[in-house]
PDB file of C-alpha atoms in Angstrom:
ATOM      1  CA  UNK A   1     -12.650 -23.117  35.181  1.00  0.00           C
ATOM      2  CA  UNK A   2     -11.407 -20.460  32.717  1.00  0.00           C
ATOM      3  CA  UNK A   3     -12.466 -16.737  33.648  1.00  0.00           C
ATOM      4  CA  UNK A   4     -11.547 -14.216  31.171  1.00  0.00           C
ATOM      5  CA  UNK A   5     -11.065 -10.696  32.362  1.00  0.00           C
ATOM      6  CA  UNK A   6     -13.801  -9.149  29.724  1.00  0.00           C
ATOM      7  CA  UNK A   7     -16.837 -10.565  28.328  1.00  0.00           C
ATOM      8  CA  UNK A   8     -17.676  -9.757  24.886  1.00  0.00           C
ATOM      9  CA  UNK A   9     -20.674  -7.509  23.573  1.00  0.00           C
ATOM     10  CA  UNK A  10     -22.191 -10.102  21.474  1.00  0.00           C
ATOM     11  CA  UNK A  11     -21.237 -13.803  22.894  1.00  0.00           C
ATOM     12  CA  UNK A  12     -23.126 -15.505  19.784  1.00  0.00           C
ATOM     13  CA  UNK A  13     -20.968 -13.660  17.706  1.00  0.00           C
ATOM     14  CA  UNK A  14     -17.663 -13.713  19.211  1.00  0.00           C
ATOM     15  CA  UNK A  15     -14.715 -16.164  19.672  1.00  0.00           C
ATOM     16  CA  UNK A  16     -12.588 -16.186  22.607  1.00  0.00           C
ATOM     17  CA  UNK A  17      -8.843 -17.428  23.292  1.00  0.00           C
ATOM     18  CA  UNK A  18      -6.548 -17.890  26.066  1.00  0.00           C
ATOM     19  CA  UNK A  19      -3.165 -19.196  26.551  1.00  0.00           C
ATOM     20  CA  UNK A  20      -1.566 -19.117  30.115  1.00  0.00           C
ATOM     21  CA  UNK A  21       1.915 -19.500  31.442  1.00  0.00           C
ATOM     22  CA  UNK A  22       3.463 -18.764  27.939  1.00  0.00           C
ATOM     23  CA  UNK A  23       7.053 -18.307  28.218  1.00  0.00           C
ATOM     24  CA  UNK A  24       7.439 -15.171  26.034  1.00  0.00           C
ATOM     25  CA  UNK A  25       8.837 -11.509  26.131  1.00  0.00           C
ATOM     26  CA  UNK A  26       6.198  -9.508  27.746  1.00  0.00           C
ATOM     27  CA  UNK A  27       7.086  -6.076  26.492  1.00  0.00           C
ATOM     28  CA  UNK A  28       7.409  -7.694  23.282  1.00  0.00           C
ATOM     29  CA  UNK A  29       3.978  -9.146  23.382  1.00  0.00           C
ATOM     30  CA  UNK A  30       2.236  -6.163  24.930  1.00  0.00           C
ATOM     31  CA  UNK A  31       3.458  -3.740  22.187  1.00  0.00           C
ATOM     32  CA  UNK A  32       2.138  -6.160  19.292  1.00  0.00           C
ATOM     33  CA  UNK A  33      -1.024  -6.664  21.191  1.00  0.00           C
ATOM     34  CA  UNK A  34      -1.447  -2.654  21.281  1.00  0.00           C
ATOM     35  CA  UNK A  35      -0.359  -2.734  17.403  1.00  0.00           C
ATOM     36  CA  UNK A  36      -3.039  -4.949  16.267  1.00  0.00           C
ATOM     37  CA  UNK A  37      -5.817  -4.241  18.658  1.00  0.00           C
ATOM     38  CA  UNK A  38      -9.093  -3.220  16.909  1.00  0.00           C
ATOM     39  CA  UNK A  39      -7.752  -4.442  13.622  1.00  0.00           C
ATOM     40  CA  UNK A  40      -9.876  -6.792  11.161  1.00  0.00           C
ATOM     41  CA  UNK A  41      -8.471 -10.130  11.029  1.00  0.00           C
ATOM     42  CA  UNK A  42      -7.196  -9.998   7.609  1.00  0.00           C
ATOM     43  CA  UNK A  43      -5.530  -6.923   8.129  1.00  0.00           C
ATOM     44  CA  UNK A  44      -3.933  -7.933  11.584  1.00  0.00           C
ATOM     45  CA  UNK A  45      -2.300 -10.956   9.725  1.00  0.00           C
ATOM     46  CA  UNK A  46      -1.097  -8.688   6.696  1.00  0.00           C
ATOM     47  CA  UNK A  47       0.392  -7.032   9.107  1.00  0.00           C
ATOM     48  CA  UNK A  48       2.003  -9.265  11.412  1.00  0.00           C
ATOM     49  CA  UNK A  49       3.353 -11.312   8.391  1.00  0.00           C
ATOM     50  CA  UNK A  50       4.910  -8.059   7.060  1.00  0.00           C
ATOM     51  CA  UNK A  51       6.931  -7.490  10.474  1.00  0.00           C
ATOM     52  CA  UNK A  52       8.274 -11.051  10.454  1.00  0.00           C
ATOM     53  CA  UNK A  53       9.485 -10.104   6.742  1.00  0.00           C
ATOM     54  CA  UNK A  54      10.699  -7.151   8.280  1.00  0.00           C
ATOM     55  CA  UNK A  55       8.748  -4.912   5.922  1.00  0.00           C
ATOM     56  CA  UNK A  56       6.933  -3.119   8.942  1.00  0.00           C
ATOM     57  CA  UNK A  57       7.966  -2.442  12.401  1.00  0.00           C
ATOM     58  CA  UNK A  58       6.060  -2.534  15.552  1.00  0.00           C
ATOM     59  CA  UNK A  59       6.181   0.614  17.564  1.00  0.00           C
ATOM     60  CA  UNK A  60       7.239   0.485  20.998  1.00  0.00           C
ATOM     61  CA  UNK A  61       5.167   3.349  22.814  1.00  0.00           C
ATOM     62  CA  UNK A  62       5.511   2.444  26.202  1.00  0.00           C
ATOM     63  CA  UNK A  63       8.814   0.325  26.900  1.00  0.00           C
ATOM     64  CA  UNK A  64      11.136   2.194  24.683  1.00  0.00           C
ATOM     65  CA  UNK A  65      13.546   3.460  27.209  1.00  0.00           C
ATOM     66  CA  UNK A  66      16.797   1.885  27.583  1.00  0.00           C
ATOM     67  CA  UNK A  67      16.553  -0.790  25.026  1.00  0.00           C
ATOM     68  CA  UNK A  68      20.246  -0.984  24.427  1.00  0.00           C
ATOM     69  CA  UNK A  69      22.714  -3.415  25.910  1.00  0.00           C
ATOM     70  CA  UNK A  70      23.249  -3.888  29.331  1.00  0.00           C
ATOM     71  CA  UNK A  71      27.095  -4.782  28.632  1.00  0.00           C
ATOM     72  CA  UNK A  72      26.887  -7.909  31.047  1.00  0.00           C
ATOM     73  CA  UNK A  73      25.935  -5.431  34.131  1.00  0.00           C
ATOM     74  CA  UNK A  74      22.477  -7.621  34.382  1.00  0.00           C
ATOM     75  CA  UNK A  75      20.713 -10.799  33.537  1.00  0.00           C
ATOM     76  CA  UNK A  76      18.375 -10.516  30.744  1.00  0.00           C
ATOM     77  CA  UNK A  77      14.752 -10.773  31.606  1.00  0.00           C
ATOM     78  CA  UNK A  78      13.879 -12.360  28.367  1.00  0.00           C
ATOM     79  CA  UNK A  79      10.971 -14.549  29.121  1.00  0.00           C
ATOM     80  CA  UNK A  80       8.478 -14.627  32.003  1.00  0.00           C
ATOM     81  CA  UNK A  81       5.105 -16.565  32.472  1.00  0.00           C
ATOM     82  CA  UNK A  82       2.501 -14.422  30.583  1.00  0.00           C
ATOM     83  CA  UNK A  83      -0.948 -14.823  30.250  1.00  0.00           C
ATOM     84  CA  UNK A  84      -2.695 -13.502  26.792  1.00  0.00           C
ATOM     85  CA  UNK A  85      -6.490 -13.418  25.932  1.00  0.00           C
ATOM     86  CA  UNK A  86      -7.964 -12.671  22.625  1.00  0.00           C
ATOM     87  CA  UNK A  87     -11.370 -12.174  21.885  1.00  0.00           C
ATOM     88  CA  UNK A  88     -12.398 -11.943  17.903  1.00  0.00           C
ATOM     89  CA  UNK A  89     -16.036 -10.575  17.276  1.00  0.00           C
ATOM     90  CA  UNK A  90     -17.563 -10.671  13.857  1.00  0.00           C
ATOM     91  CA  UNK A  91     -18.168  -7.606  12.154  1.00  0.00           C
ATOM     92  CA  UNK A  92     -21.737  -6.567  11.574  1.00  0.00           C
ATOM     93  CA  UNK A  93     -22.810  -6.108   8.280  1.00  0.00           C
ATOM     94  CA  UNK A  94     -25.537  -3.656   7.011  1.00  0.00           C
ATOM     95  CA  UNK A  95     -27.651  -5.125   4.295  1.00  0.00           C
ATOM     96  CA  UNK A  96     -29.536  -2.409   2.368  1.00  0.00           C
ATOM     97  CA  UNK A  97     -33.302  -2.863   1.774  1.00  0.00           C
ATOM     98  CA  UNK A  98     -34.267  -4.003  -1.813  1.00  0.00           C
ATOM     99  CA  UNK A  99     -36.111  -1.678  -4.099  1.00  0.00           C
ATOM    100  CA  UNK A 100     -39.393  -2.106  -4.309  1.00  0.00           C
ATOM    101  CA  UNK A 101     -40.010  -4.414  -7.939  1.00  0.00           C
ATOM    102  CA  UNK A 102     -42.871  -3.300 -10.085  1.00  0.00           C
ATOM    103  CA  UNK A 103     -45.237  -6.428 -10.196  1.00  0.00           C
ATOM    104  CA  UNK A 104     -44.361  -8.285 -13.224  1.00  0.00           C
ATOM    105  CA  UNK A 105     -46.810  -9.857 -15.460  1.00  0.00           C
ATOM    106  CA  UNK A 106     -47.262 -13.498 -15.589  1.00  0.00           C
ATOM    107  CA  UNK A 107     -45.788 -14.968 -18.427  1.00  0.00           C
ATOM    108  CA  UNK A 108     -48.374 -17.062 -20.551  1.00  0.00           C
ATOM    109  CA  UNK A 109     -47.463 -20.148 -22.553  1.00  0.00           C
ATOM    110  CA  UNK A 110     -48.083 -20.178 -26.118  1.00  0.00           C
ATOM    111  CA  UNK A 111     -50.543 -22.906 -25.782  1.00  0.00           C
ATOM    112  CA  UNK A 112     -52.584 -21.052 -23.557  1.00  0.00           C
ATOM    113  CA  UNK A 113     -52.629 -18.048 -25.891  1.00  0.00           C
ATOM    114  CA  UNK A 114     -53.819 -20.014 -28.652  1.00  0.00           C
ATOM    115  CA  UNK A 115     -56.727 -21.698 -26.552  1.00  0.00           C
ATOM    116  CA  UNK A 116     -57.868 -17.675 -25.213  1.00  0.00           C
ATOM    117  CA  UNK A 117     -57.777 -16.651 -29.300  1.00  0.00           C
ATOM    118  CA  UNK A 118     -60.094 -19.743 -29.831  1.00  0.00           C
ATOM    119  CA  UNK A 119     -62.479 -18.679 -27.125  1.00  0.00           C
ATOM    120  CA  UNK A 120     -62.856 -15.347 -27.612  1.00  0.00           C
ATOM    121  CA  UNK A 121     -66.146 -14.856 -29.873  1.00  0.00           C
ATOM    122  CA  UNK A 122     -65.587 -12.091 -32.758  1.00  0.00           C
TER     123      UNK A 122
END
């Protein structure tokens, strides 16, 4: 059974996704996740497309020291098993109350109007 580290606030309005033992760069994945954390879905996809097209960049805030070349002193630690969890929650939309409408008069057909005129005594 899969156990998530975090339960969503509204389970009925959320979806969860999880990947285990993914061979990815841990540091790159962590910084990308921090960059899109809290974004709306459309904004996040637009941002990531900009990153792949090299129009925008992902800021490295934690793992930014010593990112240069090692000049063969050590082997690259490029990929390690990484576990990724993603939880998407639907945004709550506030719908304004409709204004109270003035009671409209019922439309009366021409046929009924003629009958009423004939029945009215003069």
